[in-house]
mmCIF file of C-alpha atoms in Angstrom:
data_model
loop_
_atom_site.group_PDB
_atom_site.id
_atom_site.type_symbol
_atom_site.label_atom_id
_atom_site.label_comp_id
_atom_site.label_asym_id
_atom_site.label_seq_id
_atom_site.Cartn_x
_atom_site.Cartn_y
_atom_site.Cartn_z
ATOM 1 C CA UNK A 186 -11.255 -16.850 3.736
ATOM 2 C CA UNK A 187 -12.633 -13.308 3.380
ATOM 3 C CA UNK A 188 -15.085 -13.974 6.380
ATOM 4 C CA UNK A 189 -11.793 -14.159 8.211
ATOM 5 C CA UNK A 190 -9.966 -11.536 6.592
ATOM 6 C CA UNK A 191 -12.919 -9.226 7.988
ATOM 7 C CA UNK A 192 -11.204 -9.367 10.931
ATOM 8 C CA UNK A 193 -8.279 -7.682 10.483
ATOM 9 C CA UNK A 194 -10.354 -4.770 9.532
ATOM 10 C CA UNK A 195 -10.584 -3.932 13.265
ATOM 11 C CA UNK A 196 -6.706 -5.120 14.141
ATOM 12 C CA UNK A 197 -6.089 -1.428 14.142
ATOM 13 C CA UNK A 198 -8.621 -0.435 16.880
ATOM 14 C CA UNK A 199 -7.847 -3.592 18.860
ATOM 15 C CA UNK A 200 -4.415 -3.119 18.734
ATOM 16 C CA UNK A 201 -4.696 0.241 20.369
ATOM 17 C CA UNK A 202 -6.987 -0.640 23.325
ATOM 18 C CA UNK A 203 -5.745 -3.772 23.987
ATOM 19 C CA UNK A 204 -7.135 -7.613 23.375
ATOM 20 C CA UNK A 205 -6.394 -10.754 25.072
ATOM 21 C CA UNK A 206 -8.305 -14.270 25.825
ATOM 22 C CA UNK A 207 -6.358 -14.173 29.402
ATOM 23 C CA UNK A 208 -3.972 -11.469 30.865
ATOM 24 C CA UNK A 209 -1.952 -9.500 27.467
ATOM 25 C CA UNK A 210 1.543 -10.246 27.233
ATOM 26 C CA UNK A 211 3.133 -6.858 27.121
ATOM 27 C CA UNK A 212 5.788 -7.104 24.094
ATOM 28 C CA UNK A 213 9.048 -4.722 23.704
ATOM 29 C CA UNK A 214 8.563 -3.679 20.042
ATOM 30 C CA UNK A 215 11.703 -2.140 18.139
ATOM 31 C CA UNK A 216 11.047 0.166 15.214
ATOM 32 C CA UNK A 217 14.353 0.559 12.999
ATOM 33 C CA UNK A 218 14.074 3.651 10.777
ATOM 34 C CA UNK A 219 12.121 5.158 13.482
ATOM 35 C CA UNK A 220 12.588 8.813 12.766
ATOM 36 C CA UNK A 221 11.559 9.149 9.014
ATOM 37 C CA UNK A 222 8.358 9.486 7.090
ATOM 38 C CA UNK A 223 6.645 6.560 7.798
ATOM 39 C CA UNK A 224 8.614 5.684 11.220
ATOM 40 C CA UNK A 225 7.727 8.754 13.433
ATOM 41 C CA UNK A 226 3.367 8.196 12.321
ATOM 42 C CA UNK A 227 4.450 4.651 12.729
ATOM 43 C CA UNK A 228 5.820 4.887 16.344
ATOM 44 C CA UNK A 229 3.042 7.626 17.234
ATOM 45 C CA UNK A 230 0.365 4.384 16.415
ATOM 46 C CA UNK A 231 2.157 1.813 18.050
ATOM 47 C CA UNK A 232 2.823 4.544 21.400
ATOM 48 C CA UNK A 233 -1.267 3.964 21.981
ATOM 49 C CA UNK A 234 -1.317 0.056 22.361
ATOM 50 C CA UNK A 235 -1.285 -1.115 25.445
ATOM 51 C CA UNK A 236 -0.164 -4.590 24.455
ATOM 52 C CA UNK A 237 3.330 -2.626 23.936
ATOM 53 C CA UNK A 238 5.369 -2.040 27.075
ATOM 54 C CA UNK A 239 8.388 -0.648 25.517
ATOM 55 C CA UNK A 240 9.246 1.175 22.111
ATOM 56 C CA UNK A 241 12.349 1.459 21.110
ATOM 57 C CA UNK A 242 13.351 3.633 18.421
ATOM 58 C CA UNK A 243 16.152 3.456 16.166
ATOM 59 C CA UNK A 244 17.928 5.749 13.643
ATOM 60 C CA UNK A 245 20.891 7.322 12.389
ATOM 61 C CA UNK A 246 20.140 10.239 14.025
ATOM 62 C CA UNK A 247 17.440 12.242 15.536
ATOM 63 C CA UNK A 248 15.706 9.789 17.553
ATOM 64 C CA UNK A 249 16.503 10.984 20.859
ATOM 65 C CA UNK A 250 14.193 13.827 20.298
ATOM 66 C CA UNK A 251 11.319 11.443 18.822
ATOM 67 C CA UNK A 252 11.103 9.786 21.390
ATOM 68 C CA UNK A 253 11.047 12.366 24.107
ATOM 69 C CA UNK A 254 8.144 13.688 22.184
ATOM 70 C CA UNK A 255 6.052 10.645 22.132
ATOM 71 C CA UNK A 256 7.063 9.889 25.752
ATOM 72 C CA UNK A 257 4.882 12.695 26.859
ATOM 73 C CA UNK A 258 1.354 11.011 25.526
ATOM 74 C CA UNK A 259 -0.734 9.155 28.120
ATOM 75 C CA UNK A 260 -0.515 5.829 27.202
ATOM 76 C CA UNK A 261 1.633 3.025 28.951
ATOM 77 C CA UNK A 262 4.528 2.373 26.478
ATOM 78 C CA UNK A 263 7.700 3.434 27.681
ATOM 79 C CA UNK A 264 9.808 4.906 24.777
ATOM 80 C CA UNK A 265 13.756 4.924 24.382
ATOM 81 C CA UNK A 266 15.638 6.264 21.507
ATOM 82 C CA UNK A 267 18.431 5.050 19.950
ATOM 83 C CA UNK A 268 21.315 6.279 17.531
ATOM 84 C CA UNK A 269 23.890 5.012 15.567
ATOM 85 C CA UNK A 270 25.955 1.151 15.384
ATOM 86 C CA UNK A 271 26.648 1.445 19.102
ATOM 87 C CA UNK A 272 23.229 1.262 20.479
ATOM 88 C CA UNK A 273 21.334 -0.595 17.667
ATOM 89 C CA UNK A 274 22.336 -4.240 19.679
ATOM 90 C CA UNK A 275 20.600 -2.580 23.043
ATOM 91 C CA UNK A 276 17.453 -1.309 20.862
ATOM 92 C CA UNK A 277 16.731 -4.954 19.722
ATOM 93 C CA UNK A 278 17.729 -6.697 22.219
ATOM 94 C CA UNK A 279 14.616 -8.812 24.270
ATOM 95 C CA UNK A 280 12.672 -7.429 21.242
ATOM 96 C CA UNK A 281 9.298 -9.765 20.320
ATOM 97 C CA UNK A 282 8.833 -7.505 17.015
ATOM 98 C CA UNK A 283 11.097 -5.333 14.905
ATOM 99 C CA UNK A 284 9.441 -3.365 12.227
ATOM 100 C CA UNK A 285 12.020 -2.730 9.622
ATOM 101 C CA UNK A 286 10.578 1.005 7.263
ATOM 102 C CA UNK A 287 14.378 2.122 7.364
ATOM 103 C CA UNK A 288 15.370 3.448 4.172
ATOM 104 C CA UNK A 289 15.205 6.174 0.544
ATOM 105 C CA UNK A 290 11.610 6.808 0.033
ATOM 106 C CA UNK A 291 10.717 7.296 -3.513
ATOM 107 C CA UNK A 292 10.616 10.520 -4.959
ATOM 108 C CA UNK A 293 9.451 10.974 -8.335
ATOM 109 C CA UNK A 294 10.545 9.317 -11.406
ATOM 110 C CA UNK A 295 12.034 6.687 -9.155
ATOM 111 C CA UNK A 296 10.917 2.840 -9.689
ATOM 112 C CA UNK A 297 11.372 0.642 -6.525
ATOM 113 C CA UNK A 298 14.334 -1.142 -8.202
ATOM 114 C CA UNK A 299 16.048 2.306 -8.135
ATOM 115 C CA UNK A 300 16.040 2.314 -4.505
ATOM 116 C CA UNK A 301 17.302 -1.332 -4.707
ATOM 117 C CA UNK A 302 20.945 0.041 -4.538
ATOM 118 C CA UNK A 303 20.485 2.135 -1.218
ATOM 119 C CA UNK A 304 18.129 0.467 0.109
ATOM 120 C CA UNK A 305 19.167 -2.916 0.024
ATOM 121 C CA UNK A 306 22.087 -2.384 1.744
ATOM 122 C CA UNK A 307 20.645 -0.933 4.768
ATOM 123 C CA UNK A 308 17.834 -3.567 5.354
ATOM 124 C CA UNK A 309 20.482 -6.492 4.759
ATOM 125 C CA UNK A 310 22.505 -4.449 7.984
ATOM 126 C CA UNK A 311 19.530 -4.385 10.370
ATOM 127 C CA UNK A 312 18.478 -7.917 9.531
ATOM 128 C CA UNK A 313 21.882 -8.837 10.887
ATOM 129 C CA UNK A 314 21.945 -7.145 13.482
ATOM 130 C CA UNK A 315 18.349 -8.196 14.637
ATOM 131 C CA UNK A 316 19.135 -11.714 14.004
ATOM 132 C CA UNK A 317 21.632 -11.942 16.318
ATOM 133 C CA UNK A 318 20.241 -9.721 18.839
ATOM 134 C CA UNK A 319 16.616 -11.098 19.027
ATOM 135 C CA UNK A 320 16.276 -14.005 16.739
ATOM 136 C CA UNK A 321 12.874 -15.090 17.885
ATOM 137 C CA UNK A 322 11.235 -11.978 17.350
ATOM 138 C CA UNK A 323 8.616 -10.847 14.545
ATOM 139 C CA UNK A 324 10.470 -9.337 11.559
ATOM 140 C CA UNK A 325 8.160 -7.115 9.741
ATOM 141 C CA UNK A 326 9.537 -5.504 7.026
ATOM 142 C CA UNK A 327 8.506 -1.874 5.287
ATOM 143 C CA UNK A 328 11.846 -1.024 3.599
ATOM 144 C CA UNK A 329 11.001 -1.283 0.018
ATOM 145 C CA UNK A 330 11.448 -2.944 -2.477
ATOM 146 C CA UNK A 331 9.647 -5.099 -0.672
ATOM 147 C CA UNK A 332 10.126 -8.010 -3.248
ATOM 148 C CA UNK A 333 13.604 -8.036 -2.838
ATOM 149 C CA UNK A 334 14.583 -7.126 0.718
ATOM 150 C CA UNK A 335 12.459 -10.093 2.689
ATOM 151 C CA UNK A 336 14.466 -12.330 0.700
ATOM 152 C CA UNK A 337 17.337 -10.522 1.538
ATOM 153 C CA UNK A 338 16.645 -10.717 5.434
ATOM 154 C CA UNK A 339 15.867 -14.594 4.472
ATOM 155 C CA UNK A 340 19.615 -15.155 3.284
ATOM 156 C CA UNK A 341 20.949 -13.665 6.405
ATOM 157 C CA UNK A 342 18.552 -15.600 8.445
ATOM 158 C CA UNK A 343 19.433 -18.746 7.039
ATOM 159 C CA UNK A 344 23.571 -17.783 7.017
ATOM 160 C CA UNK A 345 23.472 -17.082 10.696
ATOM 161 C CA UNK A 346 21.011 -20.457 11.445
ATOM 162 C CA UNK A 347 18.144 -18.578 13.249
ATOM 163 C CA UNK A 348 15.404 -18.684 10.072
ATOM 164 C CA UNK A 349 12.189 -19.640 10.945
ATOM 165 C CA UNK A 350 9.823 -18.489 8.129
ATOM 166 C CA UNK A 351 6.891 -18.079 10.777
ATOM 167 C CA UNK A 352 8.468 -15.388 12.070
ATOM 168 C CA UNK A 353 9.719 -12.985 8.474
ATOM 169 C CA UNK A 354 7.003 -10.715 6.893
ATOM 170 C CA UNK A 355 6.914 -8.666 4.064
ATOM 171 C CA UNK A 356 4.247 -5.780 5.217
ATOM 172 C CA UNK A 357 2.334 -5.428 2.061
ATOM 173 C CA UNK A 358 -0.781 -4.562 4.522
ATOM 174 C CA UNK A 359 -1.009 -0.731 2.376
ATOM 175 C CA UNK A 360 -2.209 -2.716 -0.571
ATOM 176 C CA UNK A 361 -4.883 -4.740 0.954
ATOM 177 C CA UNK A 362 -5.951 -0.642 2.899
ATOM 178 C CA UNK A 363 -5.841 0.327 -0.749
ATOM 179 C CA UNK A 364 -8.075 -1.786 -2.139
ATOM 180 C CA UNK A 365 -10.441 -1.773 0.676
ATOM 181 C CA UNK A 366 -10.458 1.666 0.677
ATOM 182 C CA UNK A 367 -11.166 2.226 -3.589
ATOM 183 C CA UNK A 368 -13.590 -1.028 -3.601
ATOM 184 C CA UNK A 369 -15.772 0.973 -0.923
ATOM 185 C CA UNK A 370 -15.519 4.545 -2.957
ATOM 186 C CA UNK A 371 -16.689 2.642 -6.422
ATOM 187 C CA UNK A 372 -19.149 0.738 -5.196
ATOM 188 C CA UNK A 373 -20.342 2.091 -2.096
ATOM 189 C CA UNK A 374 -20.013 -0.653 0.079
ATOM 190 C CA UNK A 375 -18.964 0.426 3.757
ATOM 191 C CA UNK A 376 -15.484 0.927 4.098
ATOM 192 C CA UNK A 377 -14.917 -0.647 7.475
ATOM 193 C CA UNK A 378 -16.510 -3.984 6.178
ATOM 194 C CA UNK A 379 -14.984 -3.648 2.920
ATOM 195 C CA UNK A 380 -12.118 -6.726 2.717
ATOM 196 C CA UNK A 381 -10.115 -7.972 -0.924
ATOM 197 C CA UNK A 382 -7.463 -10.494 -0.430
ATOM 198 C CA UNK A 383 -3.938 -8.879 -2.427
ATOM 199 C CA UNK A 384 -1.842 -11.578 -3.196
ATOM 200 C CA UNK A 385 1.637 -11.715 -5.261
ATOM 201 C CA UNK A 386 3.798 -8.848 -4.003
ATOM 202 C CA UNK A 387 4.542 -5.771 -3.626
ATOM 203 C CA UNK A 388 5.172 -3.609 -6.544
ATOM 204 C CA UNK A 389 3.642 -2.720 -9.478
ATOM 205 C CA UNK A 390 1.717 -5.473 -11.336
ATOM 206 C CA UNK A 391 3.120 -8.119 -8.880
ATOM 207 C CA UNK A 392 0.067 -6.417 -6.892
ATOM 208 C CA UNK A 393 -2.869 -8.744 -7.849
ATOM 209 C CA UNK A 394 -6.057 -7.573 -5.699
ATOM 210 C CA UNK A 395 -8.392 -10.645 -5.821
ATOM 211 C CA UNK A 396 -11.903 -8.691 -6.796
ATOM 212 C CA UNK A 397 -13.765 -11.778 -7.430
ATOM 213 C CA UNK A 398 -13.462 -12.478 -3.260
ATOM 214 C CA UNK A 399 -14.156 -8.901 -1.845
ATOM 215 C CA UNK A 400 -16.348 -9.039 0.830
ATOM 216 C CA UNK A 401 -19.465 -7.831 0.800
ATOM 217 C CA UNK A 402 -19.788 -9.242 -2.853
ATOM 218 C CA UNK A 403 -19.643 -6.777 -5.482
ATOM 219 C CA UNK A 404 -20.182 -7.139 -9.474
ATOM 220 C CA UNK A 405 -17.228 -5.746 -11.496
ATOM 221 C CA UNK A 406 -17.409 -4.594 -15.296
ATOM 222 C CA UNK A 407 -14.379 -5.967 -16.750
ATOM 223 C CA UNK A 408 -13.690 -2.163 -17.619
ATOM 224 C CA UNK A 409 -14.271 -1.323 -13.724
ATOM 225 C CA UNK A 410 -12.078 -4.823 -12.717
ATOM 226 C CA UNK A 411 -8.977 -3.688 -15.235
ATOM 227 C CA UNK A 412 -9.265 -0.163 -14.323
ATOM 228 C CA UNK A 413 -9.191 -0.720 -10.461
ATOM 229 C CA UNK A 414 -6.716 -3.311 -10.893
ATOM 230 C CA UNK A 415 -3.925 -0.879 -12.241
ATOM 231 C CA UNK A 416 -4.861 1.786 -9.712
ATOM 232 C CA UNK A 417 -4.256 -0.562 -6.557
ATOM 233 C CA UNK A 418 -1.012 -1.651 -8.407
ATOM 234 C CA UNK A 419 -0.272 2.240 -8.842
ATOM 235 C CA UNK A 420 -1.355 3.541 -6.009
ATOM 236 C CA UNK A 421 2.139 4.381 -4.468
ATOM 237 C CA UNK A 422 3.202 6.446 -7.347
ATOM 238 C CA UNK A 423 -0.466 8.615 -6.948
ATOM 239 C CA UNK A 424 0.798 9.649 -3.988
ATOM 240 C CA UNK A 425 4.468 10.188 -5.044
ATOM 241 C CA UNK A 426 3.411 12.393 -7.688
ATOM 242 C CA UNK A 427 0.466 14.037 -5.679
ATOM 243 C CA UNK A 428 2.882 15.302 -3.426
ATOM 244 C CA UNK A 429 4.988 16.849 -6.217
ATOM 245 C CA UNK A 430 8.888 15.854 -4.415
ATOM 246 C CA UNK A 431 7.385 16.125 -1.034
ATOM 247 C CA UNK A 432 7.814 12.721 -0.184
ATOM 248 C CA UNK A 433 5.764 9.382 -0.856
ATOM 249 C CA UNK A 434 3.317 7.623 0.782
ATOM 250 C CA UNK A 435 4.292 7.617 4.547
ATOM 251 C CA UNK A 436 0.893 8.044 6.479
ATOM 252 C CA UNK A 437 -1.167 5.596 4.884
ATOM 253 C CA UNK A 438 2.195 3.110 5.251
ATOM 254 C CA UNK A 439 2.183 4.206 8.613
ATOM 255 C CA UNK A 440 -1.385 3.107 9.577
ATOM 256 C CA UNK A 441 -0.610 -0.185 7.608
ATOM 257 C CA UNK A 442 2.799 -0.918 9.659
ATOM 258 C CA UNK A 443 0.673 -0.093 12.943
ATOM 259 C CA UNK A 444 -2.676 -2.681 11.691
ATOM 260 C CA UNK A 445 -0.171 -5.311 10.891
ATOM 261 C CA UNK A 446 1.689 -4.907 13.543
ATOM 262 C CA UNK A 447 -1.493 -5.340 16.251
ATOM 263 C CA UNK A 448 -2.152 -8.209 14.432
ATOM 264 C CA UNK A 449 0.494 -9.954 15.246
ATOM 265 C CA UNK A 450 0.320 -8.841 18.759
ATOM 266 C CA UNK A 451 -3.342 -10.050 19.204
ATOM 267 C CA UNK A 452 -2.350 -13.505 17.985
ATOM 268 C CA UNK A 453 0.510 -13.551 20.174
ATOM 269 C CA UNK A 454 -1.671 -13.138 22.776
ATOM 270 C CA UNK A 455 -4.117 -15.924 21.755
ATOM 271 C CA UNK A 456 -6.661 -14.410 19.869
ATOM 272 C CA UNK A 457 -8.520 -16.537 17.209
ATOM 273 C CA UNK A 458 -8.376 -15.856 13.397
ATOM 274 C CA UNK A 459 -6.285 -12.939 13.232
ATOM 275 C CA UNK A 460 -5.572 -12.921 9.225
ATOM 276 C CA UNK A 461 -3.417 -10.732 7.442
ATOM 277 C CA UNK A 462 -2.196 -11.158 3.911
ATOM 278 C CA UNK A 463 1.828 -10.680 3.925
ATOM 279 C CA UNK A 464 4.473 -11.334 1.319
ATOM 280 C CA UNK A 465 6.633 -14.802 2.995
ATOM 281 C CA UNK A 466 8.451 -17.542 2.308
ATOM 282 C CA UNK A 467 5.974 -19.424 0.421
ATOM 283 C CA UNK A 468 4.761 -22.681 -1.674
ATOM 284 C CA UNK A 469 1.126 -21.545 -2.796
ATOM 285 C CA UNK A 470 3.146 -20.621 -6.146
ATOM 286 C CA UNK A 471 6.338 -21.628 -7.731
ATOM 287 C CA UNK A 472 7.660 -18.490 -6.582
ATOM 288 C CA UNK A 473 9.971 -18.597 -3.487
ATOM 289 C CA UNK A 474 7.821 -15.450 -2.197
ATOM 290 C CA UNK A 475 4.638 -14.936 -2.503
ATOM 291 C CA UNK A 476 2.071 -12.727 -0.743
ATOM 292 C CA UNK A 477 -1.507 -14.544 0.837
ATOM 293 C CA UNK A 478 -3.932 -13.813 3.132
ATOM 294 C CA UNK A 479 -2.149 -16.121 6.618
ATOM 295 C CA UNK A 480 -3.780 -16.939 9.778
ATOM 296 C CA UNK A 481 -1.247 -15.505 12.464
ATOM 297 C CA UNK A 482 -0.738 -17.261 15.800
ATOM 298 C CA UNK A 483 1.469 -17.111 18.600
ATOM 299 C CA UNK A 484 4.864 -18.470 17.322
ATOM 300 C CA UNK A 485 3.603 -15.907 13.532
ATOM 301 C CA UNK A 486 2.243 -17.930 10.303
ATOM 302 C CA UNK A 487 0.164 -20.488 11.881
ATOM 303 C CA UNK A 488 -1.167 -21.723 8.536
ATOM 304 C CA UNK A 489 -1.053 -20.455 5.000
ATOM 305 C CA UNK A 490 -4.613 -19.846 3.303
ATOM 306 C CA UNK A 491 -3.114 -19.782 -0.397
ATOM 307 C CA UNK A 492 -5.136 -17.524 -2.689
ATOM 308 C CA UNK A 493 -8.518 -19.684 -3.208
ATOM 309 C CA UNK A 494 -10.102 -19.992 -7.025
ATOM 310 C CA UNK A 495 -9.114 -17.336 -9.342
ATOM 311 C CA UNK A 496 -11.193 -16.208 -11.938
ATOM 312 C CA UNK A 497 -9.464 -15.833 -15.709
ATOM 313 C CA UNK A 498 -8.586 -12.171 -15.464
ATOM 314 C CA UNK A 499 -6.362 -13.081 -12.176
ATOM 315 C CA UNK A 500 -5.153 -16.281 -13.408
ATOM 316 C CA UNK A 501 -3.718 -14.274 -16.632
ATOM 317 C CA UNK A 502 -2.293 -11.652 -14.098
ATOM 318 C CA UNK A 503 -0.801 -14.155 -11.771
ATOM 319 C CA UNK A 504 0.996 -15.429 -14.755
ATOM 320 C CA UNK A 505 2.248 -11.960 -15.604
ATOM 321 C CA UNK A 506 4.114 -10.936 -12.739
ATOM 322 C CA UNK A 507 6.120 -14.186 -12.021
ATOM 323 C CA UNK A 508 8.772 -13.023 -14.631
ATOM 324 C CA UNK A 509 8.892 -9.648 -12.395
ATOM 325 C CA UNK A 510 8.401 -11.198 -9.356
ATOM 326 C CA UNK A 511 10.377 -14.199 -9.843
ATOM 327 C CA UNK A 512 13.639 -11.986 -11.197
ATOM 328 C CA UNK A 513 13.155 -9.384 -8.189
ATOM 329 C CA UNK A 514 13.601 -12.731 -5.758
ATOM 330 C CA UNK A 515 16.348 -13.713 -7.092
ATOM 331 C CA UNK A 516 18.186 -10.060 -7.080
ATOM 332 C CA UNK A 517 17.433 -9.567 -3.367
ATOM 333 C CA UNK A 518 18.914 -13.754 -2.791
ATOM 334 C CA UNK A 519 22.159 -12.532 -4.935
ATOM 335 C CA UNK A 520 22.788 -8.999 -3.098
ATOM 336 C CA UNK A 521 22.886 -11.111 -0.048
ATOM 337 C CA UNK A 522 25.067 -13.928 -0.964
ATOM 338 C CA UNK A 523 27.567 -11.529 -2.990
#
């Protein structure tokens, strides 16, 4: 499994130049949310690839002038914005991904469940309208909390009879970047080849990096393997508090939206073993949700590659966050059947 995850290690540069076993398929991709923290960094990434052929932007307001601004870079993507209810059917429309980071960010003090409220709301409205507008694309979804609004997108899936759970994703791609990136500054393995599996989801200790399978193969204390444990799961708050009100962590989302994101456009062009771990509708757990390392194909989850052999310390924090995890599910499945 980690042999393949290596792979997606370099979705990010292949994304951007382009990758195909024949002649690239050049996909619309709508981002919803476009002109906020993480959207604008998120379109500028996606603006280089030149397996995108049109970006559309969406927002409540201010996307107009987004996307004049990234229409003047040198790369092939044509970019429309769009604003408000009226357009948002035209945005999706004969879209093969829509990348959902609409929403609150956090601002300090603030748990993910207290952006439930706002948030909720808003990613239950553009999973509507993108499931009537393009029901076969990609939905890749930022808008946090995570744990609760994929199943919320599920529900209206399912109520409107265009599910296919190939084809929903929970982007939880920042924690697996996370991990990478503090495995590699502890142990001084290179950070490019640096890959850990996250599994679980996406908040807090339903984060559960899987240390004993980082590739290359490195020897944790069980000091270093607690201690690096709580700072993947914290990680997001770090950067909340680092930046004092200024905002949470949009740039390194950003880059995670964009890696996931060619990642599913390499596979969709036919290249082998793309793997990304994402939070889905699952059955590696007894958890309706659950985040794993999948290998991505044309048509999205092409097989599921479950979460391998745990060691005790990850067993014990598997069974830890179902309570969380498990009660966060079933909010998100309530808000959208209320």
């Amino acid at each position: 499994m980690a042999n393949l995850m290596r792979r997606a290690a370099t979705s990010l540069a292949q994304g951007v130049r382009g990758f195909s076993v024949s002649a690239p398929r050049h996909a619309k991709v709508s981002v919803l949310g476009a002109a906020g923290g993480i959207g604008q960094p998120l379109s500028l990434l996606l603006k280089q690839s030149t397996l995108i052929s049109e970006l559309a932007l969406y927002d409540v307001a201010n996307t107009v002038g987004v996307a004049a601004d990234l229409s003047h870079i040198e790369s092939a993507a044509q970019v429309k914005g769009y604003v408000g209810d009226s357009q948002l059917e035209e945005c999706l429309t004969g879209s093969k991904i829509v990348i959902i980071p609409a929403g609150v960010p956090r601002k300090p003090g603030m748990t993910r469940d207290d952006l439930f409220n706002i948030n909720a709301g808003i990613a239950m409205a553009l999973a509507d309208a993108a499931s009537k507008a393009c029901p076969d694309a990609m939905l890749c979804i930022i808008s946090n909390p995570v744990n609760s609004t994929v199943p919320i997108a599920s529900e209206v899936y399912k109520k409107n009879g265009v599910f296919d759970p190939r084809k929903l994703f929970g982007v939880t791609t920042l924690d697996v970047v996370r991990a990478n990136t503090f495995i590699s500054e502890l142990k001084g393995t290179p950070v490019t080849q640096t890959q850990c599996p996250v599994i679980g989801g996406h908040a807090g200790i339903t984060i559960l990096p899987l240390l004993s399978q980082v590739e290359p193969s490195c020897t944790f204390t069980d000091e270093e393997r607690a201690a690096l444990t709580v700072r993947i799961q914290n990680a997001g708050t770090e950067v909340v508090e680092a930046k004092a009100g200024g905002g949470s962590a949009t740039l390194s989302m950003a880059y995670a939206g964009a890696r996931f994101a060619f990642a599913l456009l390499q596979a969709m062009n036919g290249a082998k073993n793309i793997v990304e771990c994402s939070y889905v509708e699952s059955d590696v757990t007894d958890l309706q949700f659950f985040s794993t390392p999948l290998l991505l194909g044309p048509n999205g989850i092409e097989q599921n590659l479950g979460m391998g052999t745990l060691i005790d310390f990850e067993q014990e924090a598997l069974e830890a966050m179902k309570p969380e995890l498990s009660g966060s599910i079933a909010k998100g499945i309530k808000f959208a059947n209320q």
